[in-house]
Amino acid sequence: MTHIPKDYTNQELLDLLQTDSEKAINYLFTRDYSYLCQTAYRILKETNQAEDIVQDVFYEFWKKRDVLQIKTSIKAYLKRAVINKTLNFIRDQKIRLDDEAPLQFLDSKENIQQNLEADEMKILIDKALEGLPPKCKAVFALSRFEQMSYQEIATQLNISTKTVENHISKALKRLRVSLSPYIKFLLILITILQ
């Protein structure tokens, strides 16, 4: 693995892209690859595809390095590129997001057939979110699994915070309607076992 000799400022990196683009790309790859893979993975829940997306983003970044107009930090630019490419992949492949059960309270009771119930809940959540548009699923995943604020999601996806709120509201409404019988049952069961 390449040794990172120093921390470059954003402007130094932009200059380095012009004078020694190979060194700049190597530095960025070493510094940001894992972080960007985690970003894609949090949306896709699939390691190999997340890595492929990040590698594609770096390849495209390399090809366009002479014509890029970056107005933010390079790291923010790359993160946004990864998120956009991931959303495009979801749209193109129509894959289901592997939403981990957002109802974390299931973990609070250790002996309620945890694994079985968690698996069943995951399947129910997948079904509940199946019909949502890809961007709505991605907004929900960024909010719930990356714990990003509405403003951060809006900035990353270049949409308004109101649009983020609408996507979250739509996803939660679908979850509430689809899961309400099961949630009521689990809450009653947890109350009885306390």
PDB file of C-alpha atoms in Angstrom:
ATOM      1  CA  MET A   1       0.000   0.000   0.000  1.00  0.00           C
ATOM      2  CA  THR A   2       1.231   3.476  -0.871  1.00  0.00           C
ATOM      3  CA  HIS A   3       2.593   5.521   2.016  1.00  0.00           C
ATOM      4  CA  ILE A   4       0.837   8.867   2.363  1.00  0.00           C
ATOM      5  CA  PRO A   5       3.697  11.329   2.802  1.00  0.00           C
ATOM      6  CA  LYS A   6       1.655  14.325   3.864  1.00  0.00           C
ATOM      7  CA  ASP A   7      -1.815  15.767   4.031  1.00  0.00           C
ATOM      8  CA  TYR A   8      -2.524  17.895   1.002  1.00  0.00           C
ATOM      9  CA  THR A   9      -4.957  20.771   1.098  1.00  0.00           C
ATOM     10  CA  ASN A  10      -7.751  20.644  -1.434  1.00  0.00           C
ATOM     11  CA  GLN A  11      -6.073  23.313  -3.545  1.00  0.00           C
ATOM     12  CA  GLU A  12      -2.729  21.453  -3.424  1.00  0.00           C
ATOM     13  CA  LEU A  13      -4.509  18.329  -4.660  1.00  0.00           C
ATOM     14  CA  LEU A  14      -6.190  20.238  -7.475  1.00  0.00           C
ATOM     15  CA  ASP A  15      -2.781  21.636  -8.467  1.00  0.00           C
ATOM     16  CA  LEU A  16      -1.182  18.201  -8.182  1.00  0.00           C
ATOM     17  CA  LEU A  17      -3.833  16.792 -10.534  1.00  0.00           C
ATOM     18  CA  GLN A  18      -2.511  19.189 -13.161  1.00  0.00           C
ATOM     19  CA  THR A  19       1.213  18.708 -12.537  1.00  0.00           C
ATOM     20  CA  ASP A  20       1.473  15.054 -11.466  1.00  0.00           C
ATOM     21  CA  SER A  21      -1.932  13.465 -11.941  1.00  0.00           C
ATOM     22  CA  GLU A  22      -0.688   9.931 -11.266  1.00  0.00           C
ATOM     23  CA  LYS A  23       0.663  10.953  -7.861  1.00  0.00           C
ATOM     24  CA  ALA A  24      -2.577  12.794  -7.073  1.00  0.00           C
ATOM     25  CA  ILE A  25      -4.760   9.834  -8.041  1.00  0.00           C
ATOM     26  CA  ASN A  26      -2.596   7.413  -6.039  1.00  0.00           C
ATOM     27  CA  TYR A  27      -2.852   9.695  -3.018  1.00  0.00           C
ATOM     28  CA  LEU A  28      -6.637  10.048  -3.346  1.00  0.00           C
ATOM     29  CA  PHE A  29      -7.084   6.313  -3.850  1.00  0.00           C
ATOM     30  CA  THR A  30      -4.995   5.528  -0.767  1.00  0.00           C
ATOM     31  CA  ARG A  31      -6.748   8.143   1.339  1.00  0.00           C
ATOM     32  CA  ASP A  32     -10.367   7.716   0.236  1.00  0.00           C
ATOM     33  CA  TYR A  33     -10.904   4.217  -1.184  1.00  0.00           C
ATOM     34  CA  SER A  34     -12.089   2.534   2.046  1.00  0.00           C
ATOM     35  CA  TYR A  35     -14.277   5.490   2.998  1.00  0.00           C
ATOM     36  CA  LEU A  36     -15.927   5.526  -0.431  1.00  0.00           C
ATOM     37  CA  CYS A  37     -16.470   1.755  -0.381  1.00  0.00           C
ATOM     38  CA  GLN A  38     -18.228   2.128   2.969  1.00  0.00           C
ATOM     39  CA  THR A  39     -20.414   4.864   1.474  1.00  0.00           C
ATOM     40  CA  ALA A  40     -21.523   2.619  -1.404  1.00  0.00           C
ATOM     41  CA  TYR A  41     -21.874  -0.400   0.888  1.00  0.00           C
ATOM     42  CA  ARG A  42     -24.215   1.429   3.271  1.00  0.00           C
ATOM     43  CA  ILE A  43     -26.629   1.882   0.383  1.00  0.00           C
ATOM     44  CA  LEU A  44     -26.156  -1.454  -1.435  1.00  0.00           C
ATOM     45  CA  LYS A  45     -25.196  -3.831   1.390  1.00  0.00           C
ATOM     46  CA  GLU A  46     -23.044  -5.722  -1.142  1.00  0.00           C
ATOM     47  CA  THR A  47     -19.252  -5.518  -0.783  1.00  0.00           C
ATOM     48  CA  ASN A  48     -18.095  -6.564  -4.244  1.00  0.00           C
ATOM     49  CA  GLN A  49     -20.500  -4.288  -6.068  1.00  0.00           C
ATOM     50  CA  ALA A  50     -19.619  -1.385  -3.751  1.00  0.00           C
ATOM     51  CA  GLU A  51     -15.915  -1.882  -4.557  1.00  0.00           C
ATOM     52  CA  ASP A  52     -16.660  -2.084  -8.295  1.00  0.00           C
ATOM     53  CA  ILE A  53     -18.589   1.184  -8.134  1.00  0.00           C
ATOM     54  CA  VAL A  54     -15.768   2.973  -6.294  1.00  0.00           C
ATOM     55  CA  GLN A  55     -13.193   1.668  -8.774  1.00  0.00           C
ATOM     56  CA  ASP A  56     -15.384   2.873 -11.649  1.00  0.00           C
ATOM     57  CA  VAL A  57     -15.638   6.305 -10.039  1.00  0.00           C
ATOM     58  CA  PHE A  58     -11.851   6.521  -9.721  1.00  0.00           C
ATOM     59  CA  TYR A  59     -11.441   5.392 -13.345  1.00  0.00           C
ATOM     60  CA  GLU A  60     -13.899   8.034 -14.564  1.00  0.00           C
ATOM     61  CA  PHE A  61     -12.225  10.616 -12.329  1.00  0.00           C
ATOM     62  CA  TRP A  62      -8.875   9.710 -13.933  1.00  0.00           C
ATOM     63  CA  LYS A  63     -10.275   9.955 -17.469  1.00  0.00           C
ATOM     64  CA  LYS A  64     -11.850  13.373 -16.788  1.00  0.00           C
ATOM     65  CA  ARG A  65      -9.045  14.777 -14.634  1.00  0.00           C
ATOM     66  CA  ASP A  66      -8.094  17.452 -17.208  1.00  0.00           C
ATOM     67  CA  VAL A  67     -11.616  18.837 -17.608  1.00  0.00           C
ATOM     68  CA  LEU A  68     -13.024  18.501 -14.088  1.00  0.00           C
ATOM     69  CA  GLN A  69     -14.545  21.586 -12.518  1.00  0.00           C
ATOM     70  CA  ILE A  70     -14.568  20.786  -8.795  1.00  0.00           C
ATOM     71  CA  LYS A  71     -16.163  23.473  -6.639  1.00  0.00           C
ATOM     72  CA  THR A  72     -16.227  21.464  -3.393  1.00  0.00           C
ATOM     73  CA  SER A  73     -13.526  19.390  -1.758  1.00  0.00           C
ATOM     74  CA  ILE A  74     -12.287  16.483  -3.875  1.00  0.00           C
ATOM     75  CA  LYS A  75     -13.386  14.070  -1.138  1.00  0.00           C
ATOM     76  CA  ALA A  76     -16.941  15.479  -1.217  1.00  0.00           C
ATOM     77  CA  TYR A  77     -16.880  15.354  -5.030  1.00  0.00           C
ATOM     78  CA  LEU A  78     -15.835  11.682  -4.996  1.00  0.00           C
ATOM     79  CA  LYS A  79     -18.425  10.804  -2.338  1.00  0.00           C
ATOM     80  CA  ARG A  80     -21.169  12.415  -4.344  1.00  0.00           C
ATOM     81  CA  ALA A  81     -19.969  10.611  -7.491  1.00  0.00           C
ATOM     82  CA  VAL A  82     -20.082   7.289  -5.606  1.00  0.00           C
ATOM     83  CA  ILE A  83     -23.586   7.973  -4.269  1.00  0.00           C
ATOM     84  CA  ASN A  84     -24.838   8.981  -7.732  1.00  0.00           C
ATOM     85  CA  LYS A  85     -23.261   5.926  -9.372  1.00  0.00           C
ATOM     86  CA  THR A  86     -24.753   3.696  -6.668  1.00  0.00           C
ATOM     87  CA  LEU A  87     -28.211   5.206  -7.209  1.00  0.00           C
ATOM     88  CA  ASN A  88     -27.835   4.699 -10.956  1.00  0.00           C
ATOM     89  CA  PHE A  89     -26.826   1.091 -10.350  1.00  0.00           C
ATOM     90  CA  ILE A  90     -29.889   0.546  -8.176  1.00  0.00           C
ATOM     91  CA  ARG A  91     -32.132   2.112 -10.785  1.00  0.00           C
ATOM     92  CA  ASP A  92     -30.556   0.166 -13.647  1.00  0.00           C
ATOM     93  CA  GLN A  93     -30.470  -3.179 -11.874  1.00  0.00           C
ATOM     94  CA  LYS A  94     -33.691  -2.677  -9.906  1.00  0.00           C
ATOM     95  CA  ILE A  95     -32.062  -4.375  -6.948  1.00  0.00           C
ATOM     96  CA  ARG A  96     -33.645  -4.435  -3.541  1.00  0.00           C
ATOM     97  CA  LEU A  97     -31.868  -2.586  -0.806  1.00  0.00           C
ATOM     98  CA  ASP A  98     -30.874  -4.904   1.986  1.00  0.00           C
ATOM     99  CA  ASP A  99     -32.407  -2.842   4.776  1.00  0.00           C
ATOM    100  CA  GLU A 100     -31.294  -4.061   8.143  1.00  0.00           C
ATOM    101  CA  ALA A 101     -34.233  -4.000  10.504  1.00  0.00           C
ATOM    102  CA  PRO A 102     -34.504  -0.357  11.565  1.00  0.00           C
ATOM    103  CA  LEU A 103     -36.498  -1.407  14.583  1.00  0.00           C
ATOM    104  CA  GLN A 104     -33.414  -1.813  16.745  1.00  0.00           C
ATOM    105  CA  PHE A 105     -35.535  -2.577  19.810  1.00  0.00           C
ATOM    106  CA  LEU A 106     -35.605  -6.205  18.672  1.00  0.00           C
ATOM    107  CA  ASP A 107     -32.023  -6.500  19.934  1.00  0.00           C
ATOM    108  CA  SER A 108     -33.049  -5.396  23.414  1.00  0.00           C
ATOM    109  CA  LYS A 109     -34.640  -8.765  24.253  1.00  0.00           C
ATOM    110  CA  GLU A 110     -32.170 -11.578  23.817  1.00  0.00           C
ATOM    111  CA  ASN A 111     -34.490 -14.592  24.025  1.00  0.00           C
ATOM    112  CA  ILE A 112     -37.437 -13.874  21.751  1.00  0.00           C
ATOM    113  CA  GLN A 113     -36.295 -16.125  18.940  1.00  0.00           C
ATOM    114  CA  GLN A 114     -34.038 -13.284  17.858  1.00  0.00           C
ATOM    115  CA  ASN A 115     -32.564 -14.660  14.685  1.00  0.00           C
ATOM    116  CA  LEU A 116     -35.833 -15.938  13.310  1.00  0.00           C
ATOM    117  CA  GLU A 117     -37.728 -12.763  14.111  1.00  0.00           C
ATOM    118  CA  ALA A 118     -34.967 -10.522  12.779  1.00  0.00           C
ATOM    119  CA  ASP A 119     -34.897 -12.475   9.520  1.00  0.00           C
ATOM    120  CA  GLU A 120     -38.679 -12.336   9.243  1.00  0.00           C
ATOM    121  CA  MET A 121     -38.666  -8.602  10.005  1.00  0.00           C
ATOM    122  CA  LYS A 122     -35.961  -8.024   7.395  1.00  0.00           C
ATOM    123  CA  ILE A 123     -38.055  -9.836   4.781  1.00  0.00           C
ATOM    124  CA  LEU A 124     -41.119  -7.801   5.754  1.00  0.00           C
ATOM    125  CA  ILE A 125     -39.156  -4.552   5.542  1.00  0.00           C
ATOM    126  CA  ASP A 126     -37.747  -5.526   2.135  1.00  0.00           C
ATOM    127  CA  LYS A 127     -41.274  -6.238   0.898  1.00  0.00           C
ATOM    128  CA  ALA A 128     -42.590  -2.997   2.375  1.00  0.00           C
ATOM    129  CA  LEU A 129     -39.913  -0.924   0.666  1.00  0.00           C
ATOM    130  CA  GLU A 130     -39.871  -2.906  -2.585  1.00  0.00           C
ATOM    131  CA  GLY A 131     -42.180  -0.598  -4.485  1.00  0.00           C
ATOM    132  CA  LEU A 132     -40.391   2.606  -3.527  1.00  0.00           C
ATOM    133  CA  PRO A 133     -38.437   4.490  -6.180  1.00  0.00           C
ATOM    134  CA  PRO A 134     -34.631   3.963  -5.998  1.00  0.00           C
ATOM    135  CA  LYS A 135     -33.930   7.502  -4.791  1.00  0.00           C
ATOM    136  CA  CYS A 136     -36.480   7.148  -1.988  1.00  0.00           C
ATOM    137  CA  LYS A 137     -34.817   3.907  -0.860  1.00  0.00           C
ATOM    138  CA  ALA A 138     -31.398   5.555  -0.983  1.00  0.00           C
ATOM    139  CA  VAL A 139     -32.560   8.577   1.055  1.00  0.00           C
ATOM    140  CA  PHE A 140     -34.045   6.226   3.635  1.00  0.00           C
ATOM    141  CA  ALA A 141     -30.801   4.187   3.785  1.00  0.00           C
ATOM    142  CA  LEU A 142     -28.625   7.299   4.176  1.00  0.00           C
ATOM    143  CA  SER A 143     -30.875   8.587   6.940  1.00  0.00           C
ATOM    144  CA  ARG A 144     -31.226   5.350   8.874  1.00  0.00           C
ATOM    145  CA  PHE A 145     -27.910   3.584   8.284  1.00  0.00           C
ATOM    146  CA  GLU A 146     -25.426   6.437   7.829  1.00  0.00           C
ATOM    147  CA  GLN A 147     -27.274   8.583  10.367  1.00  0.00           C
ATOM    148  CA  MET A 148     -26.992  11.536   7.997  1.00  0.00           C
ATOM    149  CA  SER A 149     -29.115  14.594   8.715  1.00  0.00           C
ATOM    150  CA  TYR A 150     -31.722  15.737   6.210  1.00  0.00           C
ATOM    151  CA  GLN A 151     -29.467  18.657   5.275  1.00  0.00           C
ATOM    152  CA  GLU A 152     -26.462  16.350   4.697  1.00  0.00           C
ATOM    153  CA  ILE A 153     -28.563  14.041   2.505  1.00  0.00           C
ATOM    154  CA  ALA A 154     -29.928  17.016   0.572  1.00  0.00           C
ATOM    155  CA  THR A 155     -26.405  18.299  -0.024  1.00  0.00           C
ATOM    156  CA  GLN A 156     -25.071  14.893  -1.065  1.00  0.00           C
ATOM    157  CA  LEU A 157     -27.930  14.164  -3.466  1.00  0.00           C
ATOM    158  CA  ASN A 158     -28.386  17.737  -4.673  1.00  0.00           C
ATOM    159  CA  ILE A 159     -32.048  17.859  -3.635  1.00  0.00           C
ATOM    160  CA  SER A 160     -33.931  20.077  -1.220  1.00  0.00           C
ATOM    161  CA  THR A 161     -34.403  19.169   2.432  1.00  0.00           C
ATOM    162  CA  LYS A 162     -38.157  19.191   1.737  1.00  0.00           C
ATOM    163  CA  THR A 163     -37.619  16.472  -0.889  1.00  0.00           C
ATOM    164  CA  VAL A 164     -35.596  14.483   1.658  1.00  0.00           C
ATOM    165  CA  GLU A 165     -38.440  14.850   4.170  1.00  0.00           C
ATOM    166  CA  ASN A 166     -40.942  13.681   1.557  1.00  0.00           C
ATOM    167  CA  HIS A 167     -38.844  10.603   0.710  1.00  0.00           C
ATOM    168  CA  ILE A 168     -38.428   9.691   4.405  1.00  0.00           C
ATOM    169  CA  SER A 169     -42.130  10.264   5.060  1.00  0.00           C
ATOM    170  CA  LYS A 170     -43.086   8.078   2.097  1.00  0.00           C
ATOM    171  CA  ALA A 171     -40.778   5.236   3.231  1.00  0.00           C
ATOM    172  CA  LEU A 172     -41.965   5.421   6.855  1.00  0.00           C
ATOM    173  CA  LYS A 173     -45.628   5.490   5.812  1.00  0.00           C
ATOM    174  CA  ARG A 174     -45.108   2.342   3.757  1.00  0.00           C
ATOM    175  CA  LEU A 175     -43.311   0.686   6.702  1.00  0.00           C
ATOM    176  CA  ARG A 176     -46.044   1.703   9.160  1.00  0.00           C
ATOM    177  CA  VAL A 177     -48.829   0.350   6.999  1.00  0.00           C
ATOM    178  CA  SER A 178     -47.058  -2.879   6.093  1.00  0.00           C
ATOM    179  CA  LEU A 179     -45.560  -3.641   9.498  1.00  0.00           C
ATOM    180  CA  SER A 180     -48.242  -2.362  11.888  1.00  0.00           C
ATOM    181  CA  PRO A 181     -49.734  -5.796  12.703  1.00  0.00           C
ATOM    182  CA  TYR A 182     -46.276  -7.213  13.430  1.00  0.00           C
ATOM    183  CA  ILE A 183     -45.096  -4.220  15.441  1.00  0.00           C
ATOM    184  CA  LYS A 184     -48.198  -4.349  17.645  1.00  0.00           C
ATOM    185  CA  PHE A 185     -47.638  -8.064  18.235  1.00  0.00           C
ATOM    186  CA  LEU A 186     -43.960  -7.554  19.123  1.00  0.00           C
ATOM    187  CA  LEU A 187     -44.718  -4.659  21.477  1.00  0.00           C
ATOM    188  CA  ILE A 188     -47.324  -6.767  23.289  1.00  0.00           C
ATOM    189  CA  LEU A 189     -44.873  -9.674  23.484  1.00  0.00           C
ATOM    190  CA  ILE A 190     -42.069  -7.451  24.846  1.00  0.00           C
ATOM    191  CA  THR A 191     -44.465  -5.944  27.438  1.00  0.00           C
ATOM    192  CA  ILE A 192     -45.525  -9.409  28.599  1.00  0.00           C
ATOM    193  CA  LEU A 193     -41.917 -10.569  28.925  1.00  0.00           C
ATOM    194  CA  GLN A 194     -40.759  -7.566  30.953  1.00  0.00           C
TER     195      GLN A 194
END
